[in-house]
Amino acid sequence: MVEISNHMPTAELQALDAAHHMHPFSTQSGFTKKGARVITRAKGTRLWDSEGAEILDAMAGLWCVNIGYGRDELAEAAYRQMKELPYYNTFFQTTHVPVIALSQRLAELAPGDLNHVFYAGSGSEANDTNIRMARFYWAQKGKPEKNIIISRKNAYHGSTLGAMSLGGMSGMHAQGGVVQNVHHIDQPNWWSEGGDMSPEDFGIERAQQLEKAILELGEDRVAAFIAEPIQGAGGVIVPPDSYWPELKRICDQYDILLIADEVICGFGRTGNWFGSETVGIQPHIMTIAKGLSSGYAPIGGSIVCDEVAEVVGGDEFNHGYTYAGHPVSCAVALENLRILDEEGIVTRAREEIAPYLKEKFEGLTEHPMVGEAKIVGMMGSIALTPHKESRAAFAADAGTVGYMVRERCFANNLIMRHVGDRMIISPPLVITKEDVDLLIARAWQSLDEGMAQVKAEGLFKPA
Ligand code: PXG
Protein backbone atom coordinates (compact mmCIF):
# COMPACT_ATOMS: atom_id res chain seq x y z
CA MET A 1 0.00 0.00 0.00
CA VAL A 2 1.48 3.36 -0.99
CA GLU A 3 0.12 6.30 0.89
CA ILE A 4 -0.23 9.52 -1.10
CA SER A 5 0.78 12.02 1.53
CA ASN A 6 -0.27 15.59 1.44
CA HIS A 7 2.93 17.47 0.75
CA MET A 8 4.33 19.92 -1.77
CA PRO A 9 5.69 18.58 -5.03
CA THR A 10 9.11 17.01 -4.55
CA ALA A 11 10.91 19.64 -6.64
CA GLU A 12 9.57 22.42 -4.42
CA LEU A 13 10.58 20.60 -1.25
CA GLN A 14 14.04 20.05 -2.72
CA ALA A 15 14.41 23.70 -3.68
CA LEU A 16 13.47 24.85 -0.18
CA ASP A 17 15.80 22.25 1.32
CA ALA A 18 18.69 23.45 -0.84
CA ALA A 19 17.96 27.07 0.04
CA HIS A 20 17.68 26.78 3.82
CA HIS A 21 18.88 23.46 5.18
CA MET A 22 22.63 22.89 5.54
CA HIS A 23 23.34 19.15 5.32
CA PRO A 24 26.02 17.28 7.29
CA PHE A 25 28.99 15.82 5.39
CA SER A 26 27.74 17.26 2.09
CA THR A 27 28.75 19.78 -0.53
CA GLN A 28 25.88 22.15 -0.03
CA SER A 29 26.07 23.76 -3.46
CA GLY A 30 25.45 20.34 -5.00
CA PHE A 31 21.84 20.34 -3.79
CA THR A 32 20.89 23.08 -6.22
CA LYS A 33 21.90 20.75 -9.09
CA LYS A 34 20.53 17.53 -7.67
CA GLY A 35 17.95 17.74 -4.93
CA ALA A 36 18.00 15.52 -1.85
CA ARG A 37 15.78 12.48 -1.76
CA VAL A 38 12.83 13.36 0.49
CA ILE A 39 11.99 10.54 2.89
CA THR A 40 8.42 10.78 4.11
CA ARG A 41 7.68 7.72 6.22
CA ALA A 42 8.95 4.31 7.28
CA LYS A 43 7.84 0.95 8.63
CA GLY A 44 9.91 -2.08 9.62
CA THR A 45 12.88 -2.17 7.26
CA ARG A 46 11.27 0.05 4.60
CA LEU A 47 11.37 3.75 3.81
CA TRP A 48 9.11 5.63 1.41
CA ASP A 49 10.13 8.77 -0.44
CA SER A 50 8.04 11.71 -1.63
CA GLU A 51 7.57 10.04 -5.01
CA GLY A 52 6.13 6.92 -3.40
CA ALA A 53 9.16 4.68 -3.98
CA GLU A 54 9.59 1.89 -1.41
CA ILE A 55 13.21 1.54 -0.31
CA LEU A 56 14.90 -1.26 1.62
CA ASP A 57 17.00 0.40 4.29
CA ALA A 58 20.06 -1.81 4.73
CA MET A 59 21.72 0.87 6.90
CA ALA A 60 19.06 1.15 9.66
CA GLY A 61 19.08 4.90 9.14
CA LEU A 62 22.58 5.82 10.28
CA TRP A 63 23.32 2.45 11.92
CA CYS A 64 20.74 3.14 14.60
CA VAL A 65 17.21 1.87 13.94
CA ASN A 66 17.99 -1.54 15.42
CA ILE A 67 14.37 -2.25 16.34
CA GLY A 68 13.03 -1.24 12.91
CA TYR A 69 10.79 1.68 12.03
CA GLY A 70 7.24 2.32 13.15
CA ARG A 71 7.05 0.84 16.63
CA ASP A 72 4.04 2.51 18.24
CA GLU A 73 5.19 1.50 21.72
CA LEU A 74 8.14 3.89 21.49
CA ALA A 75 5.93 6.74 20.29
CA GLU A 76 3.53 6.06 23.14
CA ALA A 77 6.34 5.97 25.70
CA ALA A 78 7.47 9.40 24.45
CA TYR A 79 3.91 10.75 24.54
CA ARG A 80 3.27 9.50 28.08
CA GLN A 81 6.57 10.92 29.32
CA MET A 82 6.03 14.28 27.64
CA LYS A 83 2.70 14.63 29.38
CA GLU A 84 4.04 13.52 32.75
CA LEU A 85 7.39 15.33 32.84
CA PRO A 86 8.62 16.64 29.47
CA TYR A 87 11.88 17.96 30.82
CA TYR A 88 13.88 18.21 33.92
CA ASN A 89 17.61 18.24 34.41
CA THR A 90 19.84 16.15 36.61
CA PHE A 91 22.13 18.97 37.71
CA PHE A 92 22.00 20.55 41.18
CA GLN A 93 21.07 17.43 43.10
CA THR A 94 17.91 16.50 41.22
CA THR A 95 16.93 13.38 39.33
CA HIS A 96 13.84 11.76 37.82
CA VAL A 97 12.33 8.31 37.39
CA PRO A 98 13.15 7.59 33.70
CA VAL A 99 16.85 8.36 34.15
CA ILE A 100 17.02 6.18 37.26
CA ALA A 101 15.27 3.29 35.53
CA LEU A 102 17.40 3.50 32.39
CA SER A 103 20.65 3.70 34.37
CA GLN A 104 19.71 0.64 36.39
CA ARG A 105 18.84 -1.27 33.21
CA LEU A 106 22.07 -0.30 31.47
CA ALA A 107 24.09 -1.35 34.52
CA GLU A 108 22.33 -4.71 34.29
CA LEU A 109 22.98 -5.13 30.58
CA ALA A 110 26.56 -3.88 30.42
CA PRO A 111 29.27 -6.47 31.12
CA GLY A 112 31.25 -6.67 34.37
CA ASP A 113 31.36 -3.68 36.68
CA LEU A 114 30.20 -1.09 34.13
CA ASN A 115 27.57 0.16 36.54
CA HIS A 116 27.38 3.94 36.17
CA VAL A 117 26.05 6.08 33.33
CA PHE A 118 26.95 9.67 32.43
CA TYR A 119 24.47 10.88 29.81
CA ALA A 120 24.87 12.99 26.69
CA GLY A 121 22.69 13.90 23.75
CA SER A 122 24.75 11.97 21.20
CA GLY A 123 27.74 9.73 20.65
CA SER A 124 29.96 12.71 19.86
CA GLU A 125 29.11 14.44 23.11
CA ALA A 126 29.67 11.22 25.02
CA ASN A 127 33.15 10.89 23.55
CA ASP A 128 33.91 14.48 24.52
CA THR A 129 32.86 13.47 28.03
CA ASN A 130 35.22 10.50 27.81
CA ILE A 131 38.22 12.67 26.97
CA ARG A 132 37.55 14.92 29.93
CA MET A 133 36.65 12.06 32.25
CA ALA A 134 39.76 10.00 31.44
CA ARG A 135 42.02 12.99 31.98
CA PHE A 136 40.18 14.03 35.15
CA TYR A 137 40.45 10.45 36.46
CA TRP A 138 44.24 10.47 36.18
CA ALA A 139 44.49 14.02 37.54
CA GLN A 140 42.46 12.90 40.56
CA LYS A 141 44.97 10.10 41.03
CA GLY A 142 47.79 12.64 41.10
CA LYS A 143 48.91 12.12 37.51
CA PRO A 144 47.71 15.14 35.51
CA GLU A 145 50.39 14.55 32.89
CA LYS A 146 48.84 11.16 32.04
CA ASN A 147 46.58 12.81 29.48
CA ILE A 148 47.34 11.39 26.02
CA ILE A 149 44.62 9.35 24.38
CA ILE A 150 45.60 6.78 21.78
CA SER A 151 43.17 6.11 18.96
CA ARG A 152 43.33 4.74 15.42
CA LYS A 153 43.52 6.15 11.94
CA ASN A 154 40.24 5.88 10.07
CA ALA A 155 38.31 5.54 13.32
CA TYR A 156 35.10 7.54 13.66
CA HIS A 157 34.18 8.85 17.10
CA GLY A 158 31.95 11.80 16.20
CA SER A 159 32.00 15.34 14.89
CA THR A 160 32.42 17.64 17.88
CA LEU A 161 35.93 19.01 18.20
CA GLY A 162 36.98 16.49 20.83
CA ALA A 163 35.32 13.44 19.30
CA MET A 164 36.60 14.38 15.85
CA SER A 165 40.13 14.66 17.23
CA LEU A 166 39.81 11.16 18.67
CA GLY A 167 38.63 9.99 15.27
CA GLY A 168 41.24 9.26 12.67
CA MET A 169 39.67 10.86 9.62
CA SER A 170 42.32 13.08 8.06
CA GLY A 171 39.76 14.98 5.99
CA MET A 172 38.05 16.05 9.21
CA HIS A 173 41.30 16.98 10.99
CA ALA A 174 42.15 19.22 8.04
CA GLN A 175 39.09 21.39 8.62
CA GLY A 176 39.60 23.50 11.72
CA GLY A 177 42.29 21.68 13.64
CA VAL A 178 42.28 19.18 16.50
CA VAL A 179 42.64 19.07 20.27
CA GLN A 180 46.07 18.25 21.65
CA ASN A 181 47.43 15.02 23.04
CA VAL A 182 45.64 12.52 20.86
CA HIS A 183 47.88 9.98 19.14
CA HIS A 184 46.81 7.70 16.28
CA ILE A 185 48.05 4.23 15.41
CA ASP A 186 47.23 2.32 12.21
CA GLN A 187 43.94 0.50 11.68
CA PRO A 188 43.61 -3.30 11.23
CA ASN A 189 42.50 -3.10 7.59
CA TRP A 190 44.20 -6.15 6.10
CA TRP A 191 42.53 -5.88 2.68
CA SER A 192 43.96 -2.45 1.93
CA GLU A 193 47.06 -2.31 4.07
CA GLY A 194 48.10 -5.92 4.77
CA GLY A 195 50.48 -6.25 1.81
CA ASP A 196 52.06 -9.72 1.77
CA MET A 197 51.44 -10.45 5.43
CA SER A 198 48.98 -13.11 6.51
CA PRO A 199 45.88 -11.61 8.13
CA GLU A 200 46.89 -13.13 11.48
CA ASP A 201 50.42 -11.68 11.45
CA PHE A 202 49.04 -8.37 10.30
CA GLY A 203 46.51 -8.33 13.16
CA ILE A 204 49.33 -8.86 15.68
CA GLU A 205 51.49 -6.18 14.07
CA ARG A 206 48.69 -3.62 14.16
CA ALA A 207 47.81 -4.45 17.77
CA GLN A 208 51.45 -4.19 18.83
CA GLN A 209 51.52 -0.64 17.51
CA LEU A 210 49.60 0.18 20.67
CA GLU A 211 52.35 -1.26 22.84
CA LYS A 212 55.00 0.60 20.84
CA ALA A 213 53.09 3.86 21.20
CA ILE A 214 52.70 3.38 24.97
CA LEU A 215 56.42 2.71 25.33
CA GLU A 216 57.41 5.64 23.11
CA LEU A 217 55.05 8.14 24.68
CA GLY A 218 55.62 6.74 28.18
CA GLU A 219 53.13 4.77 30.25
CA ASP A 220 53.00 7.75 32.62
CA ARG A 221 51.71 9.93 29.76
CA VAL A 222 49.02 7.68 28.26
CA ALA A 223 45.55 8.03 29.78
CA ALA A 224 43.50 5.77 27.56
CA PHE A 225 43.09 3.81 24.36
CA ILE A 226 39.79 4.23 22.52
CA ALA A 227 38.51 1.93 19.79
CA GLU A 228 35.32 0.70 18.21
CA PRO A 229 35.20 -3.10 18.66
CA ILE A 230 34.58 -3.14 14.89
CA GLN A 231 35.16 0.07 12.95
CA GLY A 232 31.86 1.12 11.41
CA ALA A 233 31.95 4.41 9.56
CA GLY A 234 35.53 3.65 8.48
CA GLY A 235 34.06 0.96 6.22
CA VAL A 236 33.11 -1.94 8.52
CA ILE A 237 36.69 -3.02 9.00
CA VAL A 238 36.51 -6.46 10.62
CA PRO A 239 39.94 -7.07 12.17
CA PRO A 240 41.80 -10.39 11.87
CA ASP A 241 41.04 -12.82 14.72
CA SER A 242 44.49 -12.23 16.21
CA TYR A 243 43.92 -8.50 16.71
CA TRP A 244 41.71 -8.06 19.77
CA PRO A 245 43.30 -10.77 21.95
CA GLU A 246 46.66 -9.06 21.45
CA LEU A 247 45.19 -5.62 22.17
CA LYS A 248 43.60 -7.07 25.29
CA ARG A 249 46.96 -8.40 26.47
CA ILE A 250 48.48 -4.95 26.00
CA CYS A 251 45.63 -3.10 27.70
CA ASP A 252 45.83 -5.52 30.66
CA GLN A 253 49.59 -5.12 30.93
CA TYR A 254 49.81 -1.32 31.00
CA ASP A 255 48.05 1.02 33.36
CA ILE A 256 45.74 2.77 30.88
CA LEU A 257 41.99 2.99 30.50
CA LEU A 258 40.27 1.08 27.72
CA ILE A 259 37.35 2.94 26.14
CA ALA A 260 35.16 0.87 23.82
CA ASP A 261 33.14 3.05 21.47
CA GLU A 262 29.93 1.02 21.21
CA VAL A 263 27.92 3.68 19.40
CA ILE A 264 27.48 1.38 16.40
CA CYS A 265 28.41 -2.01 17.88
CA GLY A 266 26.12 -1.73 20.90
CA PHE A 267 22.59 -3.01 21.38
CA GLY A 268 22.73 -6.13 19.29
CA ARG A 269 24.54 -4.97 16.18
CA THR A 270 27.36 -7.54 16.41
CA GLY A 271 25.16 -10.37 17.70
CA ASN A 272 25.59 -9.62 21.42
CA TRP A 273 24.32 -6.72 23.47
CA PHE A 274 27.75 -5.11 23.15
CA GLY A 275 30.59 -5.44 20.66
CA SER A 276 32.99 -5.72 23.60
CA GLU A 277 31.46 -9.13 24.36
CA THR A 278 31.86 -10.17 20.72
CA VAL A 279 35.57 -9.31 20.67
CA GLY A 280 36.21 -10.48 24.26
CA ILE A 281 37.17 -7.31 26.13
CA GLN A 282 36.13 -5.67 29.39
CA PRO A 283 36.48 -1.91 28.93
CA HIS A 284 36.59 0.71 31.69
CA ILE A 285 34.24 3.00 29.77
CA MET A 286 31.79 2.32 26.94
CA THR A 287 30.40 5.02 24.64
CA ILE A 288 26.76 4.43 23.73
CA ALA A 289 24.17 6.16 21.52
CA LYS A 290 22.29 5.17 18.32
CA GLY A 291 20.78 1.71 19.06
CA LEU A 292 20.16 2.71 22.68
CA SER A 293 16.93 4.36 21.53
CA SER A 294 16.97 2.81 18.05
CA GLY A 295 17.28 6.41 16.87
CA TYR A 296 13.73 7.30 17.91
CA ALA A 297 15.01 9.96 20.32
CA PRO A 298 18.47 11.51 20.64
CA ILE A 299 20.47 10.07 23.52
CA GLY A 300 24.05 9.04 24.19
CA GLY A 301 26.21 8.32 27.17
CA SER A 302 29.24 6.78 28.80
CA ILE A 303 28.88 3.63 30.87
CA VAL A 304 31.64 3.76 33.45
CA CYS A 305 33.20 1.06 35.64
CA ASP A 306 33.11 1.15 39.43
CA GLU A 307 36.67 2.30 39.95
CA VAL A 308 36.61 5.17 37.45
CA ALA A 309 33.20 6.29 38.71
CA GLU A 310 34.47 6.29 42.27
CA VAL A 311 37.62 8.29 41.52
CA VAL A 312 35.81 10.77 39.26
CA GLY A 313 33.00 11.02 41.81
CA GLY A 314 35.40 12.05 44.55
CA ASP A 315 35.39 15.68 43.45
CA GLU A 316 33.16 17.93 41.37
CA PHE A 317 33.40 16.97 37.67
CA ASN A 318 32.69 20.29 35.97
CA HIS A 319 30.90 18.89 32.97
CA GLY A 320 27.32 18.31 31.80
CA TYR A 321 24.78 18.89 29.05
CA THR A 322 21.30 20.44 29.30
CA TYR A 323 19.76 17.38 27.69
CA ALA A 324 21.79 14.77 29.59
CA GLY A 325 19.40 12.09 30.77
CA HIS A 326 16.48 13.77 29.03
CA PRO A 327 13.34 12.13 30.46
CA VAL A 328 11.66 11.62 27.09
CA SER A 329 14.77 10.08 25.53
CA CYS A 330 15.26 7.88 28.60
CA ALA A 331 11.65 6.67 28.45
CA VAL A 332 12.01 5.87 24.75
CA ALA A 333 15.33 4.09 25.31
CA LEU A 334 13.86 2.01 28.13
CA GLU A 335 10.95 0.93 25.96
CA ASN A 336 13.34 0.13 23.13
CA LEU A 337 15.50 -2.04 25.42
CA ARG A 338 12.41 -3.75 26.80
CA ILE A 339 11.22 -4.72 23.33
CA LEU A 340 14.67 -5.77 22.10
CA ASP A 341 14.91 -8.05 25.11
CA GLU A 342 11.36 -9.36 25.52
CA GLU A 343 10.82 -10.05 21.84
CA GLY A 344 14.22 -11.74 21.69
CA ILE A 345 15.30 -9.49 18.82
CA VAL A 346 19.00 -9.54 19.71
CA THR A 347 19.00 -13.31 20.19
CA ARG A 348 16.99 -13.97 17.04
CA ALA A 349 19.24 -11.71 14.99
CA ARG A 350 22.30 -13.59 16.24
CA GLU A 351 20.96 -17.11 15.94
CA GLU A 352 18.69 -16.99 12.92
CA ILE A 353 19.17 -13.96 10.71
CA ALA A 354 22.88 -13.21 11.06
CA PRO A 355 23.97 -16.69 9.89
CA TYR A 356 21.59 -16.48 6.92
CA LEU A 357 22.75 -12.97 6.06
CA LYS A 358 26.39 -14.05 6.37
CA GLU A 359 25.95 -16.90 3.94
CA LYS A 360 24.18 -14.73 1.36
CA PHE A 361 26.44 -11.71 1.87
CA GLU A 362 29.59 -13.78 1.49
CA GLY A 363 28.11 -15.10 -1.75
CA LEU A 364 28.63 -11.63 -3.20
CA THR A 365 32.33 -12.49 -3.51
CA GLU A 366 31.32 -14.50 -6.58
CA HIS A 367 30.64 -11.19 -8.30
CA PRO A 368 33.58 -10.27 -10.57
CA MET A 369 34.04 -6.87 -8.91
CA VAL A 370 33.88 -8.04 -5.28
CA GLY A 371 37.02 -9.08 -3.39
CA GLU A 372 36.40 -9.90 0.24
CA ALA A 373 33.11 -9.89 2.13
CA LYS A 374 33.32 -9.43 5.90
CA ILE A 375 30.39 -9.55 8.27
CA VAL A 376 29.93 -9.79 12.04
CA GLY A 377 26.39 -10.11 13.28
CA MET A 378 24.45 -7.45 11.45
CA MET A 379 27.24 -5.24 10.15
CA GLY A 380 29.18 -6.09 7.02
CA SER A 381 31.16 -4.79 4.09
CA ILE A 382 32.45 -5.87 0.70
CA ALA A 383 35.61 -4.62 -0.95
CA LEU A 384 35.32 -3.62 -4.61
CA THR A 385 38.34 -4.37 -6.75
CA PRO A 386 39.33 -4.77 -10.40
CA HIS A 387 41.70 -7.62 -9.46
CA LYS A 388 40.87 -9.95 -6.60
CA GLU A 389 44.16 -11.81 -6.25
CA SER A 390 46.28 -8.70 -5.77
CA ARG A 391 43.52 -6.87 -3.84
CA ALA A 392 44.21 -3.94 -6.17
CA ALA A 393 42.52 -0.56 -6.02
CA PHE A 394 40.91 0.88 -9.16
CA ALA A 395 42.66 3.21 -11.58
CA ALA A 396 40.59 6.08 -10.19
CA ASP A 397 40.45 8.19 -7.05
CA ALA A 398 39.45 6.10 -4.04
CA GLY A 399 35.68 6.10 -3.70
CA THR A 400 34.91 6.79 -7.36
CA VAL A 401 33.71 3.26 -8.01
CA GLY A 402 32.07 2.94 -4.60
CA TYR A 403 30.07 6.06 -5.31
CA MET A 404 28.96 4.69 -8.70
CA VAL A 405 27.69 1.50 -7.08
CA ARG A 406 26.00 3.46 -4.31
CA GLU A 407 24.18 5.52 -6.91
CA ARG A 408 22.98 2.32 -8.57
CA CYS A 409 21.81 1.01 -5.16
CA PHE A 410 19.92 4.24 -4.60
CA ALA A 411 18.28 3.94 -8.01
CA ASN A 412 17.39 0.32 -7.23
CA ASN A 413 15.73 1.29 -3.94
CA LEU A 414 18.38 -0.16 -1.70
CA ILE A 415 20.19 1.90 0.90
CA MET A 416 23.66 0.37 0.86
CA ARG A 417 26.37 2.96 1.48
CA HIS A 418 29.93 3.23 0.25
CA VAL A 419 33.02 4.17 2.22
CA GLY A 420 35.76 4.62 -0.32
CA ASP A 421 35.50 1.50 -2.44
CA ARG A 422 33.87 -0.62 0.24
CA MET A 423 30.10 -1.09 0.29
CA ILE A 424 28.63 -1.39 3.76
CA ILE A 425 25.44 -2.68 5.36
CA SER A 426 23.98 -2.44 8.84
CA PRO A 427 20.30 -3.36 8.55
CA PRO A 428 17.63 -3.17 11.25
CA LEU A 429 17.95 -6.25 13.48
CA VAL A 430 14.37 -7.16 12.59
CA ILE A 431 15.24 -7.78 8.94
CA THR A 432 13.66 -11.01 7.69
CA LYS A 433 15.11 -13.72 5.47
CA GLU A 434 12.91 -12.48 2.60
CA ASP A 435 14.34 -8.99 3.11
CA VAL A 436 17.84 -10.46 3.03
CA ASP A 437 17.08 -12.13 -0.30
CA LEU A 438 15.82 -8.81 -1.67
CA LEU A 439 18.86 -6.99 -0.31
CA ILE A 440 21.23 -9.42 -2.02
CA ALA A 441 19.28 -9.34 -5.31
CA ARG A 442 19.32 -5.55 -5.41
CA ALA A 443 22.98 -5.44 -4.38
CA TRP A 444 23.89 -7.88 -7.15
CA GLN A 445 21.96 -5.89 -9.73
CA SER A 446 23.58 -2.65 -8.57
CA LEU A 447 27.03 -4.25 -8.73
CA ASP A 448 26.32 -5.42 -12.29
CA GLU A 449 25.17 -1.99 -13.37
CA GLY A 450 28.02 -0.30 -11.52
CA MET A 451 30.56 -2.60 -13.14
CA ALA A 452 29.16 -1.86 -16.59
CA GLN A 453 29.67 1.83 -15.93
CA VAL A 454 33.16 1.30 -14.50
CA LYS A 455 34.10 -0.64 -17.62
CA ALA A 456 32.51 1.91 -19.96
CA GLU A 457 34.61 4.62 -18.31
CA GLY A 458 37.78 2.54 -18.62
CA LEU A 459 38.29 2.27 -14.87
CA PHE A 460 38.13 -1.50 -14.51
CA LYS A 461 41.87 -1.88 -14.14
CA PRO A 462 44.35 -1.84 -11.24
CA ALA A 463 45.73 1.52 -10.19
N1 PXG B 1 31.17 6.84 17.66
C1 PXG B 1 30.93 6.03 16.63
C2 PXG B 1 31.60 4.70 16.57
C3 PXG B 1 30.04 6.42 15.63
O1 PXG B 1 29.80 5.62 14.58
C4 PXG B 1 29.72 8.49 16.82
C5 PXG B 1 30.59 8.04 17.78
C6 PXG B 1 29.10 9.83 17.00
O2 PXG B 1 27.77 9.72 17.34
P1 PXG B 1 26.75 10.93 17.02
O3 PXG B 1 25.52 10.48 17.75
O4 PXG B 1 27.30 12.14 17.62
O5 PXG B 1 26.63 11.03 15.55
C7 PXG B 1 29.40 7.68 15.72
C8 PXG B 1 28.46 8.17 14.67
C9 PXG B 1 28.40 7.39 8.61
C10 PXG B 1 28.08 8.05 9.89
O6 PXG B 1 28.37 8.06 7.58
C11 PXG B 1 28.39 7.44 11.07
C12 PXG B 1 28.11 8.10 12.26
C13 PXG B 1 27.49 9.32 12.26
C14 PXG B 1 27.17 9.92 11.04
C15 PXG B 1 27.47 9.29 9.85
O7 PXG B 1 28.69 6.20 8.58
N2 PXG B 1 28.50 7.49 13.44
Short mmCIF file of N, CA and C in Angstrom, two decimals, residues 34 37 369 401-416 423 442-454:
data_model
loop_
_atom_site.label_atom_id
_atom_site.label_comp_id
_atom_site.label_asym_id
_atom_site.label_seq_id
_atom_site.Cartn_x
_atom_site.Cartn_y
_atom_site.Cartn_z
N LYS A 34 21.25 18.79 -7.86
CA LYS A 34 20.53 17.53 -7.67
C LYS A 34 19.93 17.54 -6.28
N ARG A 37 16.93 13.37 -1.76
CA ARG A 37 15.78 12.48 -1.76
C ARG A 37 14.96 12.76 -0.50
N MET A 369 33.44 -8.11 -9.42
CA MET A 369 34.04 -6.87 -8.91
C MET A 369 34.17 -6.87 -7.38
N VAL A 401 34.51 4.44 -7.64
CA VAL A 401 33.71 3.26 -8.01
C VAL A 401 32.65 2.98 -6.94
N GLY A 402 33.04 3.13 -5.68
CA GLY A 402 32.07 2.94 -4.60
C GLY A 402 30.87 3.86 -4.77
N TYR A 403 31.17 5.09 -5.12
CA TYR A 403 30.07 6.06 -5.31
C TYR A 403 29.16 5.63 -6.47
N MET A 404 29.78 5.14 -7.56
CA MET A 404 28.96 4.69 -8.70
C MET A 404 28.02 3.57 -8.28
N VAL A 405 28.54 2.63 -7.51
CA VAL A 405 27.69 1.50 -7.08
C VAL A 405 26.62 2.00 -6.11
N ARG A 406 27.00 2.91 -5.23
CA ARG A 406 26.00 3.46 -4.31
C ARG A 406 24.86 4.13 -5.07
N GLU A 407 25.21 4.85 -6.11
CA GLU A 407 24.18 5.52 -6.91
C GLU A 407 23.25 4.49 -7.56
N ARG A 408 23.81 3.38 -7.99
CA ARG A 408 22.98 2.32 -8.57
C ARG A 408 22.08 1.71 -7.47
N CYS A 409 22.62 1.53 -6.28
CA CYS A 409 21.81 1.01 -5.16
C CYS A 409 20.64 1.96 -4.90
N PHE A 410 20.95 3.23 -4.85
CA PHE A 410 19.92 4.24 -4.60
C PHE A 410 18.82 4.14 -5.66
N ALA A 411 19.25 4.03 -6.91
CA ALA A 411 18.28 3.94 -8.01
C ALA A 411 17.47 2.65 -7.92
N ASN A 412 18.08 1.62 -7.35
CA ASN A 412 17.39 0.32 -7.23
C ASN A 412 16.68 0.16 -5.88
N ASN A 413 16.47 1.27 -5.20
CA ASN A 413 15.73 1.29 -3.94
C ASN A 413 16.34 0.41 -2.86
N LEU A 414 17.66 0.49 -2.79
CA LEU A 414 18.38 -0.16 -1.70
C LEU A 414 19.33 0.87 -1.08
N ILE A 415 19.19 1.05 0.23
CA ILE A 415 20.19 1.90 0.90
C ILE A 415 21.34 1.00 1.33
N MET A 416 22.39 1.03 0.51
CA MET A 416 23.66 0.37 0.86
C MET A 416 24.71 1.44 0.57
N MET A 423 31.55 -1.28 0.14
CA MET A 423 30.10 -1.09 0.29
C MET A 423 29.73 -1.69 1.64
N ARG A 442 19.12 -6.95 -5.00
CA ARG A 442 19.32 -5.55 -5.41
C ARG A 442 20.80 -5.18 -5.40
N ALA A 443 21.54 -5.72 -4.44
CA ALA A 443 22.98 -5.44 -4.38
C ALA A 443 23.65 -6.00 -5.63
N TRP A 444 23.28 -7.23 -5.99
CA TRP A 444 23.89 -7.88 -7.15
C TRP A 444 23.60 -7.08 -8.41
N GLN A 445 22.35 -6.68 -8.56
CA GLN A 445 21.96 -5.89 -9.73
C GLN A 445 22.74 -4.56 -9.77
N SER A 446 22.87 -3.93 -8.64
CA SER A 446 23.58 -2.65 -8.57
C SER A 446 25.06 -2.83 -8.88
N LEU A 447 25.62 -3.96 -8.41
CA LEU A 447 27.03 -4.25 -8.73
C LEU A 447 27.20 -4.46 -10.23
N ASP A 448 26.26 -5.19 -10.83
CA ASP A 448 26.32 -5.42 -12.29
C ASP A 448 26.27 -4.09 -13.03
N GLU A 449 25.32 -3.27 -12.67
CA GLU A 449 25.17 -1.99 -13.37
C GLU A 449 26.37 -1.08 -13.11
N GLY A 450 26.84 -1.11 -11.85
CA GLY A 450 28.02 -0.30 -11.52
C GLY A 450 29.23 -0.76 -12.31
N MET A 451 29.40 -2.07 -12.42
CA MET A 451 30.56 -2.60 -13.14
C MET A 451 30.50 -2.22 -14.61
N ALA A 452 29.30 -2.25 -15.18
CA ALA A 452 29.16 -1.86 -16.59
C ALA A 452 29.63 -0.42 -16.78
N GLN A 453 29.27 0.42 -15.84
CA GLN A 453 29.67 1.83 -15.93
C GLN A 453 31.18 1.98 -15.74
N VAL A 454 31.71 1.24 -14.76
CA VAL A 454 33.16 1.30 -14.50
C VAL A 454 33.93 0.89 -15.76
#
